[in-house]
XYZ file of C-alpha atoms in Angstrom:
389
model
C 35.340 -45.383 78.709
C 34.318 -47.129 75.709
C 34.427 -45.453 72.433
C 32.092 -46.221 69.417
C 33.858 -45.481 65.974
C 31.091 -44.732 63.531
C 31.981 -43.365 60.022
C 34.282 -40.368 60.168
C 33.531 -39.361 63.791
C 34.170 -40.986 67.135
C 30.863 -40.724 69.267
C 31.623 -40.677 72.897
C 28.366 -42.147 75.175
C 27.323 -39.738 77.459
C 29.360 -36.857 76.197
C 28.137 -33.256 77.216
C 26.448 -31.478 74.311
C 28.985 -28.448 74.516
C 31.944 -30.685 74.535
C 30.448 -32.714 71.424
C 29.672 -29.204 69.810
C 33.123 -27.750 70.270
C 34.625 -31.278 69.082
C 32.665 -31.412 65.627
C 32.385 -27.617 65.090
C 34.312 -25.948 62.070
C 36.510 -23.816 64.187
C 38.100 -22.215 61.166
C 34.843 -20.967 59.948
C 33.866 -19.690 63.533
C 37.019 -17.837 63.697
C 36.729 -16.213 60.353
C 33.212 -14.957 61.463
C 34.749 -13.552 64.816
C 37.288 -11.782 62.759
C 34.926 -10.196 60.317
C 32.902 -8.777 63.424
C 35.951 -7.469 65.008
C 36.804 -5.809 61.720
C 33.234 -4.549 61.790
C 33.516 -2.906 65.231
C 37.047 -1.307 64.232
C 35.455 0.259 61.287
C 32.425 1.493 63.116
C 34.641 3.460 65.661
C 35.572 5.464 62.456
C 32.384 5.444 60.386
C 29.676 6.083 63.086
C 31.093 8.903 65.012
C 30.166 11.442 62.411
C 26.697 10.135 62.165
C 26.431 10.011 65.848
C 27.661 13.782 65.850
C 24.999 14.892 63.184
C 22.239 13.287 65.237
C 23.192 15.012 68.559
C 24.194 11.613 70.095
C 27.232 10.336 72.261
C 30.413 9.738 69.748
C 30.017 5.854 70.199
C 26.389 5.651 70.354
C 26.378 3.469 67.307
C 29.303 1.363 68.168
C 27.737 0.407 71.427
C 24.491 -0.504 69.533
C 26.501 -2.689 67.132
C 28.371 -4.313 70.014
C 24.974 -5.101 71.504
C 23.552 -6.312 68.330
C 26.744 -8.356 67.711
C 26.501 -10.139 71.178
C 22.832 -11.168 70.532
C 23.767 -12.446 67.070
C 26.697 -14.664 68.354
C 24.380 -15.966 71.121
C 21.767 -16.796 68.215
C 24.759 -18.380 66.161
C 26.011 -20.550 68.874
C 22.653 -21.917 70.074
C 21.763 -22.535 66.684
C 24.885 -24.294 65.817
C 24.311 -26.645 68.748
C 21.049 -27.912 67.353
C 20.564 -31.075 65.371
C 19.972 -30.648 61.473
C 16.511 -31.860 62.188
C 15.609 -29.111 64.763
C 17.003 -26.415 62.585
C 14.677 -27.698 59.757
C 11.585 -27.395 62.096
C 12.939 -23.916 63.127
C 13.459 -22.865 59.618
C 10.040 -24.097 58.221
C 8.174 -22.511 61.366
C 10.350 -19.320 60.938
C 9.500 -19.097 57.152
C 5.915 -18.765 57.730
C 6.377 -16.092 60.383
C 8.891 -14.198 58.404
C 6.778 -14.457 55.327
C 3.642 -13.041 57.182
C 5.687 -10.246 58.519
C 6.797 -9.601 54.966
C 3.170 -9.659 53.534
C 2.083 -7.304 56.154
C 4.755 -4.539 55.429
C 2.413 -2.552 53.046
C 0.006 -2.034 55.841
C 2.019 -1.798 59.097
C 5.520 -0.986 57.776
C 7.354 2.240 57.663
C 9.933 3.431 55.206
C 11.931 5.868 57.543
C 11.830 8.589 54.771
C 14.000 6.176 52.497
C 11.197 5.667 49.772
C 10.985 1.932 50.527
C 8.675 0.236 52.969
C 11.191 -2.370 54.376
C 10.917 -2.005 58.218
C 8.569 -2.357 61.277
C 9.190 0.568 63.839
C 9.514 -0.757 67.193
C 10.077 2.607 68.976
C 13.544 1.632 70.372
C 14.650 0.058 67.375
C 13.518 -1.461 63.789
C 13.048 -4.784 62.255
C 13.430 -5.795 58.657
C 11.733 -9.038 57.929
C 13.485 -9.631 54.663
C 16.720 -10.270 56.557
C 14.956 -13.008 58.550
C 13.255 -14.549 55.659
C 16.434 -15.251 53.473
C 17.804 -18.049 55.980
C 14.434 -19.618 56.598
C 13.523 -19.456 52.951
C 16.522 -21.608 52.226
C 15.673 -24.238 54.780
C 12.215 -24.177 53.369
C 13.297 -24.536 49.711
C 15.929 -27.308 50.488
C 13.313 -29.441 52.885
C 10.817 -29.276 49.680
C 13.685 -30.034 47.202
C 15.153 -33.093 49.361
C 11.469 -34.290 49.936
C 10.881 -34.431 46.216
C 13.862 -36.894 45.722
C 12.147 -39.341 48.122
C 9.968 -42.306 46.837
C 6.195 -40.993 46.486
C 7.536 -37.446 47.674
C 5.690 -34.237 47.032
C 6.232 -32.059 44.081
C 8.799 -30.113 46.107
C 10.551 -28.332 43.189
C 7.265 -26.991 41.771
C 6.079 -25.870 45.320
C 9.305 -24.053 45.999
C 9.297 -22.127 42.734
C 5.653 -20.993 43.579
C 6.969 -19.691 46.812
C 10.003 -18.075 45.262
C 7.454 -16.077 43.045
C 5.362 -15.117 45.936
C 8.294 -14.059 48.090
C 9.664 -11.913 44.997
C 6.392 -10.152 44.450
C 6.168 -9.036 48.029
C 9.922 -7.998 47.942
C 9.196 -6.089 44.882
C 6.369 -4.041 46.284
C 8.529 -2.473 48.945
C 10.662 -2.028 46.495
C 13.700 -4.158 47.702
C 15.129 -5.516 44.417
C 18.422 -6.268 45.862
C 16.898 -8.809 48.511
C 14.756 -10.261 45.651
C 18.016 -10.922 43.602
C 19.713 -12.504 46.670
C 16.820 -14.798 47.093
C 16.572 -15.783 43.319
C 20.340 -16.751 43.261
C 20.013 -18.820 46.721
C 16.979 -20.534 45.217
C 19.038 -21.118 42.010
C 22.013 -22.680 43.709
C 19.639 -25.038 45.766
C 17.936 -26.080 42.694
C 21.129 -26.559 40.597
C 22.588 -28.860 43.460
C 19.269 -30.729 43.406
C 19.772 -31.527 39.907
C 17.845 -28.853 37.884
C 18.244 -28.801 34.188
C 20.364 -26.072 32.732
C 17.308 -25.077 30.460
C 15.218 -24.479 33.459
C 17.696 -22.173 35.149
C 18.275 -20.347 31.835
C 14.515 -19.709 31.753
C 14.586 -18.515 35.312
C 17.387 -16.112 34.417
C 15.233 -14.931 31.402
C 12.392 -14.301 33.825
C 14.380 -12.157 35.939
C 15.729 -10.295 33.145
C 11.951 -9.604 32.070
C 11.168 -8.596 35.661
C 13.851 -6.147 35.555
C 12.690 -4.580 32.416
C 9.389 -4.132 33.690
C 10.474 -2.617 37.028
C 12.736 -0.273 35.068
C 9.886 0.966 33.100
C 7.506 1.194 36.271
C 9.722 2.049 39.135
C 11.381 5.662 39.345
C 13.554 4.431 42.178
C 14.882 1.353 40.227
C 15.300 3.274 37.080
C 17.254 6.126 38.734
C 19.833 3.499 40.186
C 20.089 1.904 36.682
C 20.563 4.926 35.000
C 23.101 6.170 37.435
C 25.117 2.883 36.994
C 24.926 2.862 33.252
C 26.077 6.504 33.004
C 29.530 7.092 31.614
C 30.481 9.576 34.078
C 30.028 9.433 37.814
C 28.607 12.507 39.508
C 31.358 13.252 42.256
C 28.525 14.602 44.363
C 26.810 11.188 44.789
C 27.363 8.521 47.114
C 29.012 6.502 44.399
C 31.209 9.364 43.527
C 32.471 9.964 47.112
C 32.910 6.263 47.628
C 35.043 5.762 44.605
C 37.219 8.839 45.468
C 37.695 7.502 48.988
C 38.639 4.005 47.644
C 41.278 5.710 45.113
C 42.699 7.930 47.795
C 43.318 5.162 50.139
C 45.823 3.503 47.986
C 47.788 0.453 49.378
C 48.291 1.274 52.869
C 45.585 3.885 53.445
C 45.518 7.666 54.844
C 45.872 6.531 58.281
C 43.451 5.793 61.380
C 40.887 8.615 61.687
C 42.415 10.418 58.818
C 39.656 9.343 56.340
C 37.236 12.133 55.097
C 34.479 10.115 53.355
C 32.866 9.259 56.557
C 31.939 12.899 56.994
C 30.144 13.181 53.966
C 28.430 9.692 53.260
C 25.234 9.241 55.066
C 25.545 5.423 54.564
C 29.294 5.305 55.399
C 28.586 2.927 58.515
C 26.120 0.623 56.337
C 26.238 0.172 52.583
C 29.591 1.866 51.904
C 31.601 0.622 55.051
C 34.168 -0.836 52.636
C 34.971 2.787 51.316
C 35.818 3.665 54.842
C 37.976 0.554 55.068
C 39.799 1.280 51.778
C 40.321 5.092 52.489
C 41.703 4.627 56.093
C 43.354 1.324 56.033
C 43.845 0.716 52.304
C 43.922 -2.121 49.963
C 45.479 -4.452 52.500
C 42.250 -4.299 54.485
C 39.991 -4.682 51.718
C 41.768 -7.736 50.511
C 41.703 -9.195 54.313
C 37.984 -8.615 54.223
C 37.604 -10.447 50.642
C 39.878 -13.217 51.858
C 37.628 -13.933 55.063
C 34.423 -14.223 53.192
C 36.287 -16.257 50.512
C 37.679 -18.556 53.346
C 34.350 -19.232 54.844
C 32.563 -19.847 51.368
C 35.178 -22.281 50.496
C 35.510 -24.125 53.680
C 31.841 -24.688 54.127
C 31.383 -25.818 50.313
C 34.359 -28.351 50.774
C 32.515 -29.886 53.836
C 29.188 -29.856 52.067
C 30.487 -31.814 49.110
C 31.176 -35.085 51.303
C 27.882 -34.677 53.041
C 25.483 -37.471 52.140
C 22.254 -36.170 53.706
C 20.396 -34.276 50.861
C 18.736 -31.741 53.007
C 21.858 -30.681 54.804
C 23.622 -30.639 51.461
C 21.100 -28.459 49.749
C 20.276 -26.121 52.749
C 24.048 -25.558 53.607
C 24.912 -24.742 49.766
C 22.249 -22.147 49.673
C 23.368 -20.520 52.780
C 26.952 -20.463 51.595
C 25.978 -18.965 48.307
C 23.672 -16.374 49.936
C 26.339 -15.365 52.400
C 28.849 -14.908 49.681
C 26.539 -13.118 47.032
C 25.554 -10.626 49.506
C 29.304 -9.835 50.299
C 30.068 -9.726 46.593
C 27.116 -7.309 45.817
C 28.039 -5.098 48.463
C 31.561 -4.673 47.683
C 30.706 -4.579 43.841
C 28.436 -1.616 44.585
C 31.192 0.225 46.132
C 33.572 -0.162 42.980
C 30.972 0.477 40.662
C 30.815 -3.155 39.197
C 27.187 -3.258 40.168
C 24.212 -0.707 40.669
C 23.287 0.480 43.944
C 21.333 -2.148 46.063
C 21.296 -0.681 49.488
C 22.543 -3.822 50.959
C 24.916 -4.510 53.938
C 28.384 -6.382 54.171
C 27.438 -9.141 56.491
C 28.919 -8.851 60.116
C 30.798 -5.783 59.037
C 28.109 -3.247 58.405
C 26.030 -1.646 61.133
C 22.263 -2.952 61.471
C 20.556 -4.920 64.089
C 18.377 -6.914 61.756
C 21.254 -7.690 59.523
C 23.554 -8.727 62.237
C 20.950 -11.042 64.083
C 19.808 -12.609 60.870
C 23.359 -13.223 59.824
C 23.832 -14.914 63.199
C 20.871 -17.125 62.559
C 22.233 -18.016 58.980
C 25.702 -18.787 60.064
C 24.490 -20.597 62.928
C 22.369 -22.927 60.743
C 25.500 -23.066 58.443
C 27.788 -23.844 61.278
C 25.360 -26.741 62.365
C 25.219 -28.360 58.777
C 29.145 -28.377 58.465
C 29.666 -29.782 61.725
C 31.322 -33.354 61.538
C 28.898 -36.068 62.413
C 28.471 -39.852 62.188
C 28.633 -41.129 58.515
C 29.009 -37.634 57.230
C 31.972 -38.762 55.133
C 31.052 -40.212 51.814
C 34.397 -41.906 51.449
C 33.626 -44.051 54.401
C 30.479 -45.359 52.881
C 32.132 -46.174 49.624
C 35.027 -48.115 51.326
C 32.663 -49.953 53.276
C 30.940 -51.171 50.126
C 34.188 -51.997 48.515
C 35.344 -54.343 51.344
C 31.946 -55.950 51.996
């Protein structure tokens, strides 16, 4: 068989899709994602049993649902990672219009499930949160527009992407869902920064976010209550934050032991927003550091691969997705230790949640696609070819 060497990759004529996918895949990132989901299932066995008992369900009802959602998420991730970047771009652009339409219809057709924020569609057997799916496809849309703007006679992609950002943030604020709005702004800023945005412009965006925050504080009781609770010098021990901090303190270095924790019987969101408190109490600081290390490894590994990518769209989209994944993890962990005000945000692949899991499967599938080794992906080969030409 003749092998055609091209750039940094050896291309085998007639090679099967699965074989080429496995050979070019970043197996380290895939392994870290599998470990994160395994940790999530382990913590689910502890955190979700009290919730099932309170709701009159089988003890492992939520763990079983998490396993089903996780299997669906991994199918989405694997299938998406096998696609070409061009196909992912088309999927992302079409998906953006679908997810944005679903987001805009939430005030009319959505429900709040008694939580004070209209973020979901009730499907009867499950719920659907469009903002979770909007994030990865919004990044693809933004990266495509900004990459197109750099081409000769290209459209004003940066201006269009900013206009889209404002519309998305406005509809997220209507729910209200300021946490997801913040994530979208952070991801868009990262893409814009890599695309060559001037620092003064990004400073202006930060100032606008601050101004919006002030307006939201003065006009949203929900938002103001969370900010006031965060700024208060004393933590009410009867709040979710108070219970979470006590649990983390109680866990110490090695934890209280498997199934010996108490916070899961008290916190209503122990299986979602405050899953790290359960991990810290029962498994200690070692488990928390292990989870942080997995997220750090995924982010660093992806950014290192993207640094040598020459395709502008792939570089921009991959960077935005990496920043979004790392930022969501940072926010969830920061809330649990009171570094940030409460946001109602899940820990990717670890917290319980169908929409969150499947959407993260889509995001990481796109990221695995963008970080696959492909012909001419290494910029060093291009530079060397110019030197010896």
